[in-house]
CSV table of C-alpha atoms in Angstrom, one decimal:
chain,number,residue,atom,x,y,z
A,1,ASN,CA,3.6,8.7,0.7
A,2,GLY,CA,2.3,10.2,3.9
A,3,VAL,CA,2.3,8.9,7.5
A,4,MET,CA,-0.8,6.7,7.3
A,5,SER,CA,-0.1,5.4,3.8
A,6,GLY,CA,3.5,4.6,4.8
A,7,LEU,CA,2.4,2.7,8.0
A,8,MET,CA,-0.1,0.7,6.0
A,9,GLN,CA,2.5,-0.2,3.4
A,10,MET,CA,4.8,-1.5,6.2
A,11,LEU,CA,1.9,-3.6,7.7
A,12,LEU,CA,1.1,-5.1,4.3
A,13,LEU,CA,4.8,-5.9,3.7
A,14,LYS,CA,4.6,-7.7,7.1
A,15,VAL,CA,1.6,-9.7,5.8
A,16,SER,CA,3.5,-10.5,2.6
A,17,ALA,CA,6.5,-11.7,4.6
A,18,HIS,CA,4.2,-13.9,6.7
A,19,ILE,CA,2.7,-15.5,3.6
A,20,THR,CA,6.1,-16.0,2.1
A,21,GLU,CA,7.4,-17.7,5.3
A,22,GLN,CA,4.3,-20.0,5.5
A,23,LEU,CA,4.2,-21.0,1.8
A,24,GLY,CA,7.8,-20.7,0.7
A,25,MET,CA,6.8,-18.5,-2.1
A,26,ALA,CA,6.1,-14.8,-2.4
A,27,PRO,CA,2.7,-13.3,-3.5
A,28,GLY,CA,2.6,-12.1,-7.0
A,29,GLY,CA,4.5,-15.0,-8.5
A,30,GLU,CA,2.0,-15.3,-11.4
A,31,PHE,CA,3.0,-11.8,-12.6
A,32,ARG,CA,6.7,-12.6,-12.4
A,33,GLU,CA,6.0,-15.8,-14.4
A,34,ALA,CA,4.0,-13.8,-17.0
A,35,PHE,CA,6.9,-11.4,-17.4
A,36,LYS,CA,9.3,-14.3,-18.0
A,37,GLU,CA,6.9,-15.9,-20.6
A,38,ALA,CA,6.4,-12.6,-22.4
A,39,SER,CA,10.1,-12.2,-22.9
A,40,LYS,CA,10.1,-15.4,-24.9
A,41,VAL,CA,7.5,-14.2,-27.4
A,42,PRO,CA,8.9,-12.1,-30.3
A,43,PHE,CA,7.5,-8.6,-30.5
A,44,CYS,CA,5.5,-9.1,-27.3
A,45,LYS,CA,5.0,-5.9,-25.3
A,46,PHE,CA,4.7,-6.3,-21.5
A,47,HIS,CA,2.6,-3.8,-19.8
A,48,LEU,CA,1.9,-3.2,-16.0
A,49,GLY,CA,-1.7,-2.4,-16.2
A,50,ASP,CA,-2.7,-2.0,-12.6
A,51,ARG,CA,-3.4,1.3,-10.8
A,52,PRO,CA,-0.3,2.8,-9.2
A,53,ILE,CA,0.1,1.6,-5.6
A,54,PRO,CA,0.4,5.1,-4.0
A,55,VAL,CA,-2.9,6.1,-5.5
A,56,THR,CA,-4.7,3.0,-4.3
A,57,PHE,CA,-3.2,3.3,-0.8
A,58,LYS,CA,-4.1,6.9,-0.4
A,59,ARG,CA,-7.6,6.5,-1.6
A,60,ALA,CA,-8.1,3.4,0.6
A,61,ILE,CA,-6.8,5.3,3.7
A,62,ALA,CA,-8.9,8.3,3.0
A,63,ALA,CA,-12.0,6.1,2.6
A,64,LEU,CA,-11.6,4.6,6.1
A,65,SER,CA,-12.8,6.2,9.4
A,66,PHE,CA,-10.3,6.6,12.2
A,67,TRP,CA,-11.6,3.5,14.1
A,68,GLN,CA,-11.6,1.4,10.9
A,69,LYS,CA,-8.0,2.4,10.4
A,70,VAL,CA,-7.2,1.3,14.0
A,71,LYS,CA,-9.1,-2.0,13.6
A,72,LEU,CA,-7.4,-2.8,10.3
A,73,ALA,CA,-4.0,-1.9,11.6
A,74,TRP,CA,-4.6,-4.0,14.7
A,75,GLY,CA,-5.6,-7.0,12.6
A,76,LEU,CA,-2.6,-6.7,10.3
A,77,CYS,CA,-0.2,-6.3,13.3
A,78,PHE,CA,-1.2,-9.5,14.9
A,79,LEU,CA,-1.7,-11.6,11.8
A,80,SER,CA,-0.3,-15.0,12.7
A,81,ASP,CA,-2.7,-17.6,11.4
A,82,PRO,CA,-1.0,-20.5,9.6
A,83,ILE,CA,-1.5,-20.7,5.9
A,84,SER,CA,-1.0,-24.0,3.9
A,85,LYS,CA,-0.9,-24.7,0.2
A,86,ASP,CA,-4.3,-26.4,0.6
A,87,ASP,CA,-5.7,-23.1,1.8
A,88,VAL,CA,-4.3,-21.4,-1.4
A,89,GLU,CA,-6.0,-24.1,-3.5
A,90,LYS,CA,-9.3,-23.6,-1.8
A,91,CYS,CA,-9.1,-19.9,-2.6
A,92,LYS,CA,-9.1,-20.9,-6.3
A,93,GLN,CA,-12.7,-22.2,-5.9
A,94,LYS,CA,-15.1,-19.6,-7.2
A,95,ASP,CA,-17.8,-20.1,-4.5
A,96,LEU,CA,-15.3,-19.8,-1.6
A,97,LEU,CA,-13.6,-16.8,-3.2
A,98,GLU,CA,-16.9,-15.0,-3.5
A,99,GLN,CA,-17.7,-15.8,0.1
A,100,MET,CA,-14.4,-14.3,1.3
A,101,MET,CA,-15.0,-11.2,-0.8
A,102,ALA,CA,-18.5,-10.9,0.7
A,103,GLU,CA,-17.0,-11.0,4.2
A,104,MET,CA,-14.6,-8.3,3.3
A,105,ILE,CA,-17.4,-6.1,1.9
A,106,GLY,CA,-19.4,-6.6,5.1
A,107,GLU,CA,-16.5,-5.6,7.4
A,108,PHE,CA,-14.8,-2.9,5.3
A,109,PRO,CA,-17.1,-1.9,2.5
A,110,ASP,CA,-15.1,1.3,1.7
A,111,LEU,CA,-11.8,-0.6,1.6
A,112,HIS,CA,-13.3,-3.2,-0.8
A,113,ARG,CA,-14.5,-0.3,-3.0
A,114,THR,CA,-11.1,1.3,-3.3
A,115,ILE,CA,-8.9,-1.8,-3.4
A,116,VAL,CA,-11.1,-4.1,-5.4
A,117,SER,CA,-14.0,-2.4,-7.2
A,118,GLU,CA,-12.1,0.7,-8.4
A,119,ARG,CA,-9.2,-1.5,-9.6
A,120,ASP,CA,-11.7,-3.7,-11.5
A,121,VAL,CA,-12.7,-0.6,-13.4
A,122,TYR,CA,-9.0,0.4,-13.9
A,123,LEU,CA,-7.9,-3.0,-15.1
A,124,THR,CA,-10.9,-3.3,-17.4
A,125,TYR,CA,-10.1,0.1,-18.9
A,126,MET,CA,-6.4,-0.8,-19.5
A,127,LEU,CA,-7.3,-4.2,-21.0
A,128,LYS,CA,-9.7,-2.6,-23.4
A,129,GLN,CA,-7.1,0.0,-24.4
A,130,ALA,CA,-4.6,-2.9,-25.1
A,131,ALA,CA,-7.3,-4.9,-27.0
A,132,LYS,CA,-7.9,-2.1,-29.6
A,133,GLN,CA,-7.3,-3.1,-33.2
A,134,ILE,CA,-3.9,-2.3,-34.6
A,135,GLU,CA,-3.7,-0.1,-37.7
A,136,LEU,CA,-1.4,-1.4,-40.4
A,137,PRO,CA,1.0,1.1,-42.0
A,138,ARG,CA,-0.2,2.5,-45.3
A,139,ALA,CA,1.9,3.1,-48.5
A,140,SER,CA,0.0,6.4,-49.2
A,141,GLU,CA,-2.7,8.5,-47.7
A,142,ASN,CA,-5.1,7.4,-50.5
A,143,GLU,CA,-4.8,3.7,-49.4
A,144,PRO,CA,-7.7,2.6,-47.2
A,145,ARG,CA,-7.0,1.9,-43.6
A,146,LYS,CA,-6.5,-1.7,-42.6
A,147,TYR,CA,-6.6,-3.1,-39.1
A,148,ILE,CA,-5.7,-6.4,-37.5
A,149,PRO,CA,-7.0,-7.6,-34.1
A,150,ALA,CA,-4.7,-7.3,-31.1
A,151,VAL,CA,-3.8,-10.4,-29.2
A,152,VAL,CA,-3.8,-9.7,-25.5
A,153,VAL,CA,-3.1,-12.0,-22.5
A,154,GLY,CA,-4.3,-10.4,-19.3
A,155,VAL,CA,-3.0,-11.8,-16.0
A,156,VAL,CA,-5.1,-10.7,-13.0
A,157,GLY,CA,-6.0,-12.0,-9.6
A,158,MET,CA,-9.1,-14.3,-9.5
A,159,GLY,CA,-10.9,-11.8,-7.3
A,160,HIS,CA,-10.9,-9.2,-10.2
A,161,VAL,CA,-12.3,-11.5,-12.9
A,162,PRO,CA,-16.1,-11.0,-12.0
A,163,GLY,CA,-15.6,-7.2,-11.9
A,164,ILE,CA,-13.8,-7.1,-15.2
A,165,GLU,CA,-16.6,-9.2,-16.9
A,166,LYS,CA,-19.2,-6.9,-15.3
A,167,ASN,CA,-17.5,-3.7,-16.5
A,168,TRP,CA,-16.4,-4.9,-20.0
A,169,ASN,CA,-19.3,-3.4,-22.0
A,170,SER,CA,-19.5,-0.2,-20.0
A,171,ASP,CA,-18.2,3.2,-21.0
A,172,LEU,CA,-15.4,3.6,-18.4
A,173,LYS,CA,-13.9,6.8,-17.0
A,174,ILE,CA,-10.9,6.6,-14.8
A,175,GLN,CA,-10.2,10.2,-14.0
A,176,GLU,CA,-12.2,10.1,-10.8
A,177,ILE,CA,-10.6,6.9,-9.4
A,178,MET,CA,-7.1,8.3,-10.2
A,179,SER,CA,-7.6,11.4,-8.0
A,180,VAL,CA,-6.3,11.4,-4.4
A,181,PRO,CA,-8.7,13.1,-1.9
A,182,PRO,CA,-7.4,15.6,0.6
A,183,PRO,CA,-6.7,14.2,4.1
A,184,SER,CA,-9.6,14.1,6.4
A,185,ALA,CA,-9.9,16.0,9.7
A,186,SER,CA,-9.2,12.8,11.6
A,187,SER,CA,-6.1,12.1,9.6
A,188,LYS,CA,-4.8,15.6,10.2
A,189,LEU,CA,-5.6,15.2,13.9
A,190,PHE,CA,-3.8,11.8,14.1
A,191,LYS,CA,-0.8,13.2,12.3
A,192,PHE,CA,-0.6,16.2,14.6
A,193,VAL,CA,-1.0,14.0,17.7
A,194,LEU,CA,1.6,11.6,16.4
A,195,LYS,CA,4.1,14.3,15.7
A,196,ALA,CA,3.4,16.0,19.1
A,197,THR,CA,3.9,12.7,20.9
A,198,VAL,CA,7.2,11.9,19.1
A,199,LEU,CA,8.5,15.4,19.8
A,200,GLY,CA,7.3,15.3,23.4
A,201,LEU,CA,9.0,12.0,24.0
A,202,LEU,CA,12.2,13.2,22.4
A,203,GLY,CA,12.1,16.4,24.5
A,204,TYR,CA,11.4,14.5,27.7
A,205,GLY,CA,14.2,12.0,26.9
A,206,CYS,CA,16.7,14.9,26.3
A,207,TYR,CA,15.6,16.5,29.6
A,208,ARG,CA,16.0,13.2,31.5
A,209,ILE,CA,19.4,12.5,29.9
A,210,GLY,CA,20.6,16.1,30.5
A,211,HIS,CA,19.3,16.1,34.1
A,212,ARG,CA,21.1,12.9,34.9
A,213,THR,CA,24.3,14.0,33.2
A,214,VAL,CA,24.3,17.3,35.2
A,215,GLN,CA,23.8,15.3,38.4
A,216,PHE,CA,26.6,12.9,37.5
A,217,VAL,CA,29.0,15.7,36.7
A,218,LEU,CA,28.2,17.6,39.9
A,219,SER,CA,28.7,14.5,42.0
A,220,MET,CA,32.2,14.0,40.7
A,221,PRO,CA,34.9,14.8,43.3
A,222,ALA,CA,36.8,17.0,40.8
A,223,THR,CA,33.7,19.1,40.1
A,224,GLN,CA,32.9,19.5,43.8
A,225,SER,CA,36.5,20.6,44.5
A,226,TYR,CA,36.3,23.1,41.7
A,227,LEU,CA,33.0,24.5,42.9
A,228,GLN,CA,34.3,24.7,46.4
A,229,ARG,CA,37.2,26.8,45.3
A,230,LEU,CA,34.9,29.1,43.4
A,231,THR,CA,32.9,29.7,46.5
A,232,GLU,CA,36.0,30.4,48.5
A,233,VAL,CA,37.3,33.1,46.1
A,234,PRO,CA,34.8,35.9,47.0
A,235,GLN,CA,35.4,35.2,50.7
A,236,GLN,CA,39.2,35.8,50.2
């Protein structure tokens, strides 16, 4: 998925592991539970309605400046704050949740736009598609069309509920938020510097290992004896 996107996914996996270790449960348990319940309902179709993760990551990375990427990566690398089940319960309070979202907007507005606001639009669009009326089969073409309402249960994170409510009556287009922008100049520069650094370190390592190996071989008595005989041959 690209260097920056891959590194960010690794950091977020580290955060997920930290949460799992602290709480004894993995994030996303509500979605796994929804899948289990859906399998118990006859004729129930289970649909993953969120935007694909690679698209979200790439758009999020492209929206951040170089220093914002460094700041975010630094914060994720050294995330070690303890998390309790009481903290999780507090996050279910609407006022506190809105406060946390506001803090995120203030620090990383572009990250909030790509990870939260755009996904609010995408989730709303997918829910509205699923909620369309279902046309009943007709015995003939002359028979009038009949529809029945669809029964839909949407399971989303609490932070997305206000955005879904806000966008529900809007005419939504998702083509723009599904496109992945080309890498910025800073991303290209970072990728070039990273590759050059890795290749330079590998080259220097090979040089140091080769240099020490040659010195070690030359210092061996058998090698010195062989070289001495070679130098004596022209003299004879």
